[in-house]
Tab-separated table of C-alpha atoms and ligand atoms in Angstrom:
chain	number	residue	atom	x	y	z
A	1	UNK	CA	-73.160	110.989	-148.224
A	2	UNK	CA	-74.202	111.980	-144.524
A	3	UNK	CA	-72.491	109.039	-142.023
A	4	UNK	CA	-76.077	108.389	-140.688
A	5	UNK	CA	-77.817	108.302	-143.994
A	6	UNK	CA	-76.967	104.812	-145.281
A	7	UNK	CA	-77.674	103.364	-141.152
A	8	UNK	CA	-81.335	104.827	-141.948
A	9	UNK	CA	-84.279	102.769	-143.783
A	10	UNK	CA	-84.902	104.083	-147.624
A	11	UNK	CA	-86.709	107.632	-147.195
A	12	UNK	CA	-90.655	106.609	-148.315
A	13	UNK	CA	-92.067	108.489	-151.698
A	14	UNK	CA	-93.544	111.488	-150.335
A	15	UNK	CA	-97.276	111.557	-151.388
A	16	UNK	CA	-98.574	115.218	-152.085
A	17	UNK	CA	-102.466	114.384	-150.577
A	18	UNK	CA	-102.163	113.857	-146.604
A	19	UNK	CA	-103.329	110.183	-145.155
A	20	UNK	CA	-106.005	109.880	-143.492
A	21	UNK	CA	-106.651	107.524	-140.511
A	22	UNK	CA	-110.101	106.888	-138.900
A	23	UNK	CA	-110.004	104.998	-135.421
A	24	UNK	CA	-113.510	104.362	-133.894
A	25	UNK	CA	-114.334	102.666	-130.267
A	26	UNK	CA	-118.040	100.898	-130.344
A	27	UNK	CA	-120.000	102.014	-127.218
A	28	UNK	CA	-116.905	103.758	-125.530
A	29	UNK	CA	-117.858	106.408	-123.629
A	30	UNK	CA	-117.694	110.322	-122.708
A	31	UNK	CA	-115.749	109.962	-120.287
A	32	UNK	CA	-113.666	106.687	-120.762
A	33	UNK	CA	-110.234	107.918	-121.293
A	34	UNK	CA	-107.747	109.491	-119.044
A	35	UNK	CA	-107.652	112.662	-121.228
A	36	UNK	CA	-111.611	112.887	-120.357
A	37	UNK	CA	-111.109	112.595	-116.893
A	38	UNK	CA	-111.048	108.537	-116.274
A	39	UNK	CA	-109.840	108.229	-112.866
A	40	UNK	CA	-108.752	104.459	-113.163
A	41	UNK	CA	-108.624	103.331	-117.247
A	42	UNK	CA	-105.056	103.941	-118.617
A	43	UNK	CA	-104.999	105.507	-122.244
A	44	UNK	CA	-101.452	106.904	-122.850
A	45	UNK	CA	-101.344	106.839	-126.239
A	46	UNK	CA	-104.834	108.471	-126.540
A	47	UNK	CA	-104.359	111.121	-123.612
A	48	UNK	CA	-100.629	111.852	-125.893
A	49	UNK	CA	-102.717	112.281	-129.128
A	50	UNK	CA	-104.867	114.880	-127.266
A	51	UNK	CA	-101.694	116.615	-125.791
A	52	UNK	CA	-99.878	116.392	-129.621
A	53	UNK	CA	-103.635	117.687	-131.461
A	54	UNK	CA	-106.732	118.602	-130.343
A	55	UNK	CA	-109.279	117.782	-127.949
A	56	UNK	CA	-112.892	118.003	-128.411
A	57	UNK	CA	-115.530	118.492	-125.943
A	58	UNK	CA	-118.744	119.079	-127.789
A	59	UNK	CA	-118.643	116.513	-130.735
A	60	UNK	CA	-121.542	114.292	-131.358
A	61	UNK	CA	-122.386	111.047	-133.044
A	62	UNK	CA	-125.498	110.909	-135.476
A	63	UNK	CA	-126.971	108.657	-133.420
A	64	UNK	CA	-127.049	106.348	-130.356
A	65	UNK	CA	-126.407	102.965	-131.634
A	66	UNK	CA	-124.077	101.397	-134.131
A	67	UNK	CA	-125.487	101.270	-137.683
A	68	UNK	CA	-126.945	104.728	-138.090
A	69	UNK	CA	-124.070	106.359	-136.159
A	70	UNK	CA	-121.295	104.654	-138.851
A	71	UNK	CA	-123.640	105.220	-141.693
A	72	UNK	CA	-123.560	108.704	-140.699
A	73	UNK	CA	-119.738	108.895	-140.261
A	74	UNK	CA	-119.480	107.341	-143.880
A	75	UNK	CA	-121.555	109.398	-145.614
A	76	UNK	CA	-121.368	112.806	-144.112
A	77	UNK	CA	-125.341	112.439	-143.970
A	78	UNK	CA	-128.180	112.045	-141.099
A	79	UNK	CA	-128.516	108.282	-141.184
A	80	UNK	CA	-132.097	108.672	-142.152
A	81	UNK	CA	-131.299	109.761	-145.935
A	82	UNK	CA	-129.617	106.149	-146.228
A	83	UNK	CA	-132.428	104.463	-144.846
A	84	UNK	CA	-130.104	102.612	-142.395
A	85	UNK	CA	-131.549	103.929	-139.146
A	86	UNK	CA	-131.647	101.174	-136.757
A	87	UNK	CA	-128.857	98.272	-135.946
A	88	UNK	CA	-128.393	95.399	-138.592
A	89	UNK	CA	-128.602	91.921	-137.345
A	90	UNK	CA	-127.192	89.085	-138.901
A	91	UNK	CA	-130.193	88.074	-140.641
A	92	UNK	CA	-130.734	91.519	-141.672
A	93	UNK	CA	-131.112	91.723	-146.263
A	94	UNK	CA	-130.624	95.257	-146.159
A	95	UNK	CA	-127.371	97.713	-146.057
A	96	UNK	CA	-125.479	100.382	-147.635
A	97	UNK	CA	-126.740	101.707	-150.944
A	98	UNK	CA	-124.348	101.718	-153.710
A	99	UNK	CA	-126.516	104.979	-154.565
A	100	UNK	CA	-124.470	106.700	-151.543
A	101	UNK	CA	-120.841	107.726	-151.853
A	102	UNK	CA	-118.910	106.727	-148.872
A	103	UNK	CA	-115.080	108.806	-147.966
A	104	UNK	CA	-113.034	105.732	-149.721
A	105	UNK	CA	-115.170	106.724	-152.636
A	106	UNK	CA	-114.947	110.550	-152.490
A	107	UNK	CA	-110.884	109.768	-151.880
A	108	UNK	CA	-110.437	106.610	-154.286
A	109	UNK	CA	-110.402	108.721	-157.800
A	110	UNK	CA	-107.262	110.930	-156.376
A	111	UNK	CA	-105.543	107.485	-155.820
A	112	UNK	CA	-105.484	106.697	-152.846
A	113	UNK	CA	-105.112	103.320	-151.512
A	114	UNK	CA	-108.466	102.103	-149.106
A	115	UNK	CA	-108.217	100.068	-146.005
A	116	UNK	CA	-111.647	99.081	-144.144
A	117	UNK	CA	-110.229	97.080	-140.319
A	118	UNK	CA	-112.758	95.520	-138.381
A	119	UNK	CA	-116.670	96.613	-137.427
A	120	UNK	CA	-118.674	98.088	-140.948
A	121	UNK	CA	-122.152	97.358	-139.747
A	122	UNK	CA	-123.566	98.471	-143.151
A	123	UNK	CA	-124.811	95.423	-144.230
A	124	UNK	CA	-122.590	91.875	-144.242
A	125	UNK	CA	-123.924	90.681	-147.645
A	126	UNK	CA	-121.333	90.639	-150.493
A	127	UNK	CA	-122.826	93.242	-151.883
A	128	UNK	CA	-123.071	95.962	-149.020
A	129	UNK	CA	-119.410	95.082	-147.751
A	130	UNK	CA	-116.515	97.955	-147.633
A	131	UNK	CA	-114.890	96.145	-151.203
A	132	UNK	CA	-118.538	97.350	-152.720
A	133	UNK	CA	-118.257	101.092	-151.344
A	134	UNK	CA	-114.890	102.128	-152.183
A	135	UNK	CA	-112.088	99.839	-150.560
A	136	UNK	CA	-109.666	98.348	-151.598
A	137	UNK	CA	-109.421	95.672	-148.815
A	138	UNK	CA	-111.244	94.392	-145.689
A	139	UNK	CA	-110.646	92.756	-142.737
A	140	UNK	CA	-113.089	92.417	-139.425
A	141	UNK	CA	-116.364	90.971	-138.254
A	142	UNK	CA	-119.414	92.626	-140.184
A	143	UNK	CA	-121.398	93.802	-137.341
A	144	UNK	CA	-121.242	93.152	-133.467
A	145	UNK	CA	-119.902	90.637	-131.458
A	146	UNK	CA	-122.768	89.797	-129.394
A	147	UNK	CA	-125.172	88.522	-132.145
A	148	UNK	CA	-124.002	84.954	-132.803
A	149	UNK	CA	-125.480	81.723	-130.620
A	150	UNK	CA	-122.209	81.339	-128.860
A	151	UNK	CA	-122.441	85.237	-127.977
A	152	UNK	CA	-125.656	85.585	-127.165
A	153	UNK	CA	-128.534	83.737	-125.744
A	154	UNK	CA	-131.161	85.184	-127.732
A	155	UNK	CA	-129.958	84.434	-130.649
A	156	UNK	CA	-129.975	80.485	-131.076
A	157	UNK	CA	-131.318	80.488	-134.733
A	158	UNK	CA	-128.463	82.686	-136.098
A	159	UNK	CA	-124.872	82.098	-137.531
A	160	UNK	CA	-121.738	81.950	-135.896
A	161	UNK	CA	-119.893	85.016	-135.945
A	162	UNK	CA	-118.250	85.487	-139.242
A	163	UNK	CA	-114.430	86.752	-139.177
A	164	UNK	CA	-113.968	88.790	-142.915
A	165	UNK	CA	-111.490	88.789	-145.567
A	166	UNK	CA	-112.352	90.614	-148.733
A	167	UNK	CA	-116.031	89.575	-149.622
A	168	UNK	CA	-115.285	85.945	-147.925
A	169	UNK	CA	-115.989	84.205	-144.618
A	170	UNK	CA	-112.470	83.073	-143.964
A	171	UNK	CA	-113.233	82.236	-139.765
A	172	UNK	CA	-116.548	81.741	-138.040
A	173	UNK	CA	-116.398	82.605	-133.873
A	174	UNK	CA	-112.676	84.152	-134.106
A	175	UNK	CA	-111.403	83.521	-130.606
A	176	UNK	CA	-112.233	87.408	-129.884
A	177	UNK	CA	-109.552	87.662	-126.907
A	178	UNK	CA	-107.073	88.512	-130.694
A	179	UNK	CA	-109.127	90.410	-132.061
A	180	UNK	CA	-108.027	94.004	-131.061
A	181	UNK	CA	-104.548	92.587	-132.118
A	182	UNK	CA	-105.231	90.965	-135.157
A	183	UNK	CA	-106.734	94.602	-136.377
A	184	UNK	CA	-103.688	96.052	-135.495
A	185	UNK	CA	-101.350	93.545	-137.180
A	186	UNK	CA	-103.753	94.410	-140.524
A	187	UNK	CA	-103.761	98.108	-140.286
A	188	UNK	CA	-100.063	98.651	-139.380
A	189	UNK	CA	-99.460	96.542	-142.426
A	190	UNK	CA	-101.329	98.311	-144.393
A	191	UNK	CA	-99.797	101.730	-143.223
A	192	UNK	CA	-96.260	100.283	-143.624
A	193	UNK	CA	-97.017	98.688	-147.651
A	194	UNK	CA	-99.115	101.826	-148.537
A	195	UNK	CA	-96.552	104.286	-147.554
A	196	UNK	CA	-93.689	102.279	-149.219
A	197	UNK	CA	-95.814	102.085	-152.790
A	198	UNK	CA	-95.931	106.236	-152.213
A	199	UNK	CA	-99.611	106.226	-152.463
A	200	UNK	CA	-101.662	108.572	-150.438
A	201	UNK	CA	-104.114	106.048	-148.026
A	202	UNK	CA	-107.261	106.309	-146.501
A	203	UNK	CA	-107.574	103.337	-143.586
A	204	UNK	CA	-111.022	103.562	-141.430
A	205	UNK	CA	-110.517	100.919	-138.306
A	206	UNK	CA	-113.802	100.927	-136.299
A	207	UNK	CA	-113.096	98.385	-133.318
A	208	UNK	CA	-115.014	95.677	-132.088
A	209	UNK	CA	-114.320	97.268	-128.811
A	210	UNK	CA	-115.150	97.870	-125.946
A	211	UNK	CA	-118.902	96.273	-127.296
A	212	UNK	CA	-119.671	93.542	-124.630
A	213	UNK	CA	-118.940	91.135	-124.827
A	214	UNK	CA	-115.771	92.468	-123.233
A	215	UNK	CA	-112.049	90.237	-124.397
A	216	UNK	CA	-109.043	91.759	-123.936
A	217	UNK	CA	-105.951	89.153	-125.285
A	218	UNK	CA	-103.605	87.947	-122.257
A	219	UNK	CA	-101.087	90.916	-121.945
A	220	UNK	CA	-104.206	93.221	-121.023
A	221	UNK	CA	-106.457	90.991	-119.049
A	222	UNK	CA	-106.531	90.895	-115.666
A	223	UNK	CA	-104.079	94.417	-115.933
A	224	UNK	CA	-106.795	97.338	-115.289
A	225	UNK	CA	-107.733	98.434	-111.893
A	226	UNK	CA	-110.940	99.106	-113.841
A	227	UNK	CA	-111.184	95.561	-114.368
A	228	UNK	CA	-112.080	94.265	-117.780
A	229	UNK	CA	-113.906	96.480	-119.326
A	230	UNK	CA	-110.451	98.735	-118.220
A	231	UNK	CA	-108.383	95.559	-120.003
A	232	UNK	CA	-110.211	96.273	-123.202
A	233	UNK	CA	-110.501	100.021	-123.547
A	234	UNK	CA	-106.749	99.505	-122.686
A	235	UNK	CA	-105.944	97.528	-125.282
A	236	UNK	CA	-107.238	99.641	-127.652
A	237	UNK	CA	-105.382	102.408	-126.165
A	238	UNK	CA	-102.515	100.153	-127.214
A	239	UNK	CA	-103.696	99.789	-130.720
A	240	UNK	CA	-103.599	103.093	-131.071
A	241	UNK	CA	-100.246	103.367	-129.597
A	242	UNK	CA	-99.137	100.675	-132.827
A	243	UNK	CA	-101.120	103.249	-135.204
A	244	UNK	CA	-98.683	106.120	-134.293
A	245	UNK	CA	-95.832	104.196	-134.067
A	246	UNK	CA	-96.122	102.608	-137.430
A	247	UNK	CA	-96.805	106.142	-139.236
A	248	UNK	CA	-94.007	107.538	-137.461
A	249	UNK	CA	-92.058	104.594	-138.617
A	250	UNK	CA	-92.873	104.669	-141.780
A	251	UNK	CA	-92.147	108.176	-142.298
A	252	UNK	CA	-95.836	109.343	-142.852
A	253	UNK	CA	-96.122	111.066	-139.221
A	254	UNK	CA	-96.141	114.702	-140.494
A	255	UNK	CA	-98.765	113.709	-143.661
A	256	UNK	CA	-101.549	112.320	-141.798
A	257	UNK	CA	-104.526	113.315	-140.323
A	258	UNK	CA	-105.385	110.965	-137.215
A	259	UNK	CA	-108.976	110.930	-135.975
A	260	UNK	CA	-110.385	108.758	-132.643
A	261	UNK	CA	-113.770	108.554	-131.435
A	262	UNK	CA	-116.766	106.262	-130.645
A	263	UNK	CA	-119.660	105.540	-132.734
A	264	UNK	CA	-122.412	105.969	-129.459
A	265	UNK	CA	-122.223	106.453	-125.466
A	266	UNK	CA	-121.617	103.959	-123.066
A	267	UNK	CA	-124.173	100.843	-122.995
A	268	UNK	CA	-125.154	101.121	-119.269
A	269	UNK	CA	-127.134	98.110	-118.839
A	270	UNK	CA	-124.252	96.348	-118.972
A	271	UNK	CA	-123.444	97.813	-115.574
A	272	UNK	CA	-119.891	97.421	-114.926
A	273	UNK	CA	-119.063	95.800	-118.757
A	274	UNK	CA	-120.323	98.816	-119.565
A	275	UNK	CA	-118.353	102.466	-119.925
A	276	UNK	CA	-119.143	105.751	-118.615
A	277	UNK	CA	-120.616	108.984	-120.054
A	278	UNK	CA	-118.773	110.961	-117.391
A	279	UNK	CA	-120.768	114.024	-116.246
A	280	UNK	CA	-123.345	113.270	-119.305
A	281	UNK	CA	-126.889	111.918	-118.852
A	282	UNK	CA	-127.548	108.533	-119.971
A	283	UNK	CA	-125.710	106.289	-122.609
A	284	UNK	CA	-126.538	104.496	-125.677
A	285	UNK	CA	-129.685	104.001	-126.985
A	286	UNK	CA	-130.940	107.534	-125.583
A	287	UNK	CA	-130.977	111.215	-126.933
A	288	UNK	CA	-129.406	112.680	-123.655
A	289	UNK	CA	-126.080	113.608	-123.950
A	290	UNK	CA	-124.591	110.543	-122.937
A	291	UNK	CA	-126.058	108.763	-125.779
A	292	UNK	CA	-124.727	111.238	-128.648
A	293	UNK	CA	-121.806	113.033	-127.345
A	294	UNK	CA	-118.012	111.428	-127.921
A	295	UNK	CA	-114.568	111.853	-127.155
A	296	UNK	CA	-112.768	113.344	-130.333
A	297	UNK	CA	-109.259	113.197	-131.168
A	298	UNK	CA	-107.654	115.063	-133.951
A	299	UNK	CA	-103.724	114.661	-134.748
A	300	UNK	CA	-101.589	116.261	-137.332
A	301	UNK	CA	-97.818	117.205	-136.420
A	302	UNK	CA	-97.425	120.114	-138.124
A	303	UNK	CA	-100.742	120.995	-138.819
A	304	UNK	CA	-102.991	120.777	-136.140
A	305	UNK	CA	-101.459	123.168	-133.389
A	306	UNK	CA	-100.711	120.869	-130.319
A	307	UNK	CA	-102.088	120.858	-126.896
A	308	UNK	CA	-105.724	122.511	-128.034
A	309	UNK	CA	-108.921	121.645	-126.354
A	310	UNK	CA	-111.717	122.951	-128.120
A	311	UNK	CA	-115.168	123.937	-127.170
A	312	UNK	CA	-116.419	123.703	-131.121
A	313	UNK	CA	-119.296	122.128	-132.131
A	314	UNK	CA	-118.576	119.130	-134.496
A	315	UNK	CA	-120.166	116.175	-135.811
A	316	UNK	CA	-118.848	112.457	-137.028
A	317	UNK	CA	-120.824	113.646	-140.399
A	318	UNK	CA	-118.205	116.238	-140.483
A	319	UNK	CA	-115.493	113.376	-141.606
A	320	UNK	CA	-116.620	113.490	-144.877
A	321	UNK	CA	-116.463	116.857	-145.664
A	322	UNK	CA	-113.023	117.538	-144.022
A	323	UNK	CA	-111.927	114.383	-146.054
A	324	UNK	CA	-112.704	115.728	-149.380
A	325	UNK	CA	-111.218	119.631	-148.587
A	326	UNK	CA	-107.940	118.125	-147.513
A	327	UNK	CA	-107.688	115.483	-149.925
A	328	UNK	CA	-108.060	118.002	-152.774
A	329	UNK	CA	-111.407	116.063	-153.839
A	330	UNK	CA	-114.982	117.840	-154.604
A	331	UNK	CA	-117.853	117.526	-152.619
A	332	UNK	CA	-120.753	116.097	-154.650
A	333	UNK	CA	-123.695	118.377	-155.793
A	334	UNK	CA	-126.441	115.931	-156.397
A	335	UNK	CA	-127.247	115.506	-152.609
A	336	UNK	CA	-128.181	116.807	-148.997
A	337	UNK	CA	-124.868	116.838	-146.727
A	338	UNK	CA	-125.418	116.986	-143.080
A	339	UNK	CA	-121.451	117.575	-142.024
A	340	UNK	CA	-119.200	120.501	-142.547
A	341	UNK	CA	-115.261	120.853	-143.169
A	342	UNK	CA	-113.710	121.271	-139.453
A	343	UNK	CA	-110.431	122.250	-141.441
A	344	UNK	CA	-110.700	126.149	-139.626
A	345	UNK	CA	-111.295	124.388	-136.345
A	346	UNK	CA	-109.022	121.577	-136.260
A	347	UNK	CA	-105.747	123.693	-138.265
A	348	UNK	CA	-106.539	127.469	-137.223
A	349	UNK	CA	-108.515	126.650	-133.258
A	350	UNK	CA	-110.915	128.712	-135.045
A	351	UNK	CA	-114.312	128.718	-132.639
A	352	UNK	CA	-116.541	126.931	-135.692
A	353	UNK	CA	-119.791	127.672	-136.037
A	354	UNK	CA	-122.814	127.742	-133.706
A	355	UNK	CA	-124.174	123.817	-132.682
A	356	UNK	CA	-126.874	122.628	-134.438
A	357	UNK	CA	-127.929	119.182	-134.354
A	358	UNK	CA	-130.592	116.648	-134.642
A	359	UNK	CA	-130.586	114.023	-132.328
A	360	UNK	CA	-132.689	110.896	-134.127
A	361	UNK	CA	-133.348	107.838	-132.558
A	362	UNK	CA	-134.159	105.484	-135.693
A	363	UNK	CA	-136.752	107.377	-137.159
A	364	UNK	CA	-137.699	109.801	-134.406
A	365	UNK	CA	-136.501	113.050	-133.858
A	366	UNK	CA	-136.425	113.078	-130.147
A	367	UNK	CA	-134.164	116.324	-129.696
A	368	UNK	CA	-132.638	119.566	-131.164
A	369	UNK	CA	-129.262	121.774	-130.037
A	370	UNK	CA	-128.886	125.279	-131.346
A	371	UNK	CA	-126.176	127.243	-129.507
A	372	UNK	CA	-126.254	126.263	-126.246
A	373	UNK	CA	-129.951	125.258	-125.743
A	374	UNK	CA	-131.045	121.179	-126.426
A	375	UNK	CA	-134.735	120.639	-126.489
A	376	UNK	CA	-136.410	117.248	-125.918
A	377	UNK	CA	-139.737	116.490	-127.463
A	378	UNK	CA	-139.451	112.740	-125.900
A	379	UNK	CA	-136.851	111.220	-124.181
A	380	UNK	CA	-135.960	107.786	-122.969
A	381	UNK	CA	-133.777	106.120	-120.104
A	382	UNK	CA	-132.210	102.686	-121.131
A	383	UNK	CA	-130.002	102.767	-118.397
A	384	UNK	CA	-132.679	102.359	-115.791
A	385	UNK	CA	-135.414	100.270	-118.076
A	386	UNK	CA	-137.376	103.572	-118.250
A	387	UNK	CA	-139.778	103.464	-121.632
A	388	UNK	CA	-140.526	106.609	-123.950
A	389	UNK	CA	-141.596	109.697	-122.399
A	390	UNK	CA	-143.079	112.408	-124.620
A	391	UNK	CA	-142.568	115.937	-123.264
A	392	UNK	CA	-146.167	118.444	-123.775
A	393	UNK	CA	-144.574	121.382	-123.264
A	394	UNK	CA	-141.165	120.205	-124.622
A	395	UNK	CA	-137.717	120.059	-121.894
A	396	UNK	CA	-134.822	122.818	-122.227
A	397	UNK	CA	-131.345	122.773	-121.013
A	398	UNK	CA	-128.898	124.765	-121.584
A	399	UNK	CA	-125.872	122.599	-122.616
A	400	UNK	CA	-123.424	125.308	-121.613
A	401	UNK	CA	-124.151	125.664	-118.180
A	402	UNK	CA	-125.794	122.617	-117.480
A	403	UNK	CA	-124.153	119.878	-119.541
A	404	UNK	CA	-125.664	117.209	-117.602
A	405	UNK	CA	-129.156	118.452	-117.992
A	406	UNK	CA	-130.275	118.509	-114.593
A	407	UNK	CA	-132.189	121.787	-114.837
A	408	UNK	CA	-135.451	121.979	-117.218
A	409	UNK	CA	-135.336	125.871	-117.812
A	410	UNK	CA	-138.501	125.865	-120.391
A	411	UNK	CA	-141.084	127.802	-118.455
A	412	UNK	CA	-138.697	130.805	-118.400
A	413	UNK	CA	-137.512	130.391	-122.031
A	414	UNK	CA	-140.781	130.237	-123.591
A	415	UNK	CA	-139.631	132.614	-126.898
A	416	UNK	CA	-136.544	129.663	-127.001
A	417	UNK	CA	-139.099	126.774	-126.799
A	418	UNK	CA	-140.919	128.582	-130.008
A	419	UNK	CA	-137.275	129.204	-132.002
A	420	UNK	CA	-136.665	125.426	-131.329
A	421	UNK	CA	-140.338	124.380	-132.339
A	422	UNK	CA	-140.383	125.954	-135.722
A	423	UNK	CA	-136.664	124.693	-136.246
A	424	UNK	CA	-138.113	121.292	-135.718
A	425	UNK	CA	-140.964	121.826	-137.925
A	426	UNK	CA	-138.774	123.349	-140.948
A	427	UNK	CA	-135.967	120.291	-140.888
A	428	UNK	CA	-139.363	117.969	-140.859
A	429	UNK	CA	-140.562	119.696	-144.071
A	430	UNK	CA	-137.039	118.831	-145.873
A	431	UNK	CA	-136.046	115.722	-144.156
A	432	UNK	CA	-135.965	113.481	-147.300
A	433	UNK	CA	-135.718	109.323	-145.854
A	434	UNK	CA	-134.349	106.858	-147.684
A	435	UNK	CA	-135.881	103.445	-148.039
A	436	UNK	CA	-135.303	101.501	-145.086
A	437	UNK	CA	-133.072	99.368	-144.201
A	438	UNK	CA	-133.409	96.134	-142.051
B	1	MG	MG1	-121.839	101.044	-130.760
């Protein structure tokens, strides 16, 4: 035997299907992290992910708010074919379908073990909870943190915040300054018992943060020059940091794909509680880029060549897909998918293929992006109380040169406008909606 080998912990079963490990912010935005350009919020865990993977700068959301984007995510769908296109309140009845198969169910029949820490927003009844869709355990608050009475004036009539363990209510109004930590406690010990049993693992971990309200635990508050809203996104950061460690640790570093993103753009109103888009228009709630675009992080040592930043197109529907090719699983046949694998992109830097996206908001398709040109057939500007405009003739930008869409170049694009038109027309015709969902 080697002298160092019996100092060293028992080598972990090596599984032959990778991990996979989904981080999501809530409301973080474009340009939030140091690796996007964040002049005063520390992310050194994040901004080493991007430097040890890939980068993204044209990756998109399925929609501007919370349900529909992680619906979206879950499914590898538009949110519209679930039905769940608008945000679930606590006295919401509706949720996930068990009709829809979400990645813990593509991944659960190869064995892997399923790990669902902190915000699901698809429905907090038993029934619509992560145990019903394909995991094995979870842990978190059910939807946001701003929807109780003791969060949120408007909401006097509701219940308290519930705090999640399995299919039970096990706290109501968690102390949320522990939240960020308790998550990390659950999916680092998870990681660690998963990798030790030698089964391949699937743990999603959409954060409560940096939603307002904004609580950072005391080691972080008080620490950013960005003030809290820097706290909390740092914090994060730091969970993060515990998410790499703990792989690393438990010798699963080199078998698992690491993804990080947000589920919609920064919530503006919130002024300085709020994030930022960066050099994006607008912020959640709105089909301007701010609303829809994300940071993306991709990590796989060994796989994913290191130091990339990528102009491909991709989409949080594209999860699913790239789930199932590098798990080994099938895609199912019996329905519409949305997504497509980003393996080439994310393991070869391949270009990808040509953006194309719908940009809903709830039920209304407000915008298209083909190549490098987004039309708008209505906008509107939360971030400054401005209501719905419809556009007669319709706005162009093109993204590529004008990612901030300043510059409405319709009137000289007039055989783009018509391209766009009948693109919007044919998705119309084969847009199937599920039943709704409130
Ligand atoms: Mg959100």
């Amino acid at each position: 035997m080697l002298a160092g080998a019996a100092l060293s912990a028992p080598a972990p079963k090596q599984t032959s299907r990778p991990n996979i490990v989904i981080i999501l912010a809530d409301d973080l935005g474009y340009g939030d992290l140091g690796c996007y350009g964040h002049p005063t919020i520390r992310t050194p865990n994040l901004d080493r992910m991007a430097q040890e993977g890939a980068r993204f700068t044209q990756f998109y959301s399925a929609a501007p708010v919370c349900t529909p984007s992680r619906v979206a995510l879950m499914t590898g769908r538009l949110p519209g074919r679930s039905g769940l296109t608008r945000v679930l309140g606590p006295q919401a009845t509706g949720g996930l379908s068990p009709t829809e198969i979400t990645i813990a169910e593509a991944l659960k029949p190869l064995g892997y073990s399923t790990a669902c820490v902190g915000k699901w927003h698809l429905g907090h009844r038993p029934e619509y909870l992560p145990t019903r869709h394909g995991f094995d355990s979870y842990f978190g608050i059910p939807y946001s943190n701003d929807m109780s009475p003791k969060t949120n004036p408007t909401r006097q009539d509701g219940p308290l915040t519930p705090l999640i363990r399995g299919d039970k209510v096990i706290e109501e109004e968690p102390d949320q300054n522990f939240l960020t930590q308790r998550y990390t406690e659950e999916a680092t010990k998870f990681i660690r018992s998963s990798a030790q049993a030698g089964k391949p693992f699937f743990l999603y971990m959409p954060h409560t943060f940096p939603h307002v309200p904004l609580h950072a635990s005391p080691k972080f508050r008080g620490k950013s020059p960005r003030g809290l809203y820097g706290d909390v996104v740092e914090e994060v950061d730091w969970s993060v940091g515990e998410v790499l460690k703990t792989l690393r640790e438990a010798g699963a570093d080199r078998n698992t794909l690491v993804v990080f993103s947000s589920d919609n753009g920064p919530w503006l109103i919130k002024k300085e509680d709020g994030g930022s888009a960066g050099l994006l228009r607008e912020g959640k709630a709105s089909t301007w880029e701010g609303g829809m675009r994300e940071p993306f992080l991709a990590r796989w040592p060994g796989r994913i060549p290191a130091n990339v930043v990528t102009q491909a197109f991709g989409t949080l529907m594209d999860l699913f897909p790239t789930c199932v090719k590098i798990s080994g699983a099938k895609m199912p046949g019996d329905r519409e998918y949305d997504g497509a694998d980003l393996s080439p992109v994310l393991f070869e830097n391949s270009a990808g293929r040509e953006p194309l996206h719908f940009y809903y908001n709830a039920e209304d398709l407000r915008a298209v992006r083909k190549g490098p040109w987004k039309l708008h057939l209505a906008t509107n500007e939360p971030a400054t109380g401005g209501g719905l405009s419809k556009h007669e003739p319709p706005l162009l930008y093109n993204l590529t040169v004008d990612p901030s869409e300043k510059y409405d170049v319709a009137a000289a694009n007039p055989a783009v406008i018509r391209d766009l038109v009948g693109l919007i027309g044919q998705h119309k015709k084969t847009m199937k909606f599920g039943e709704l969902q409130r």
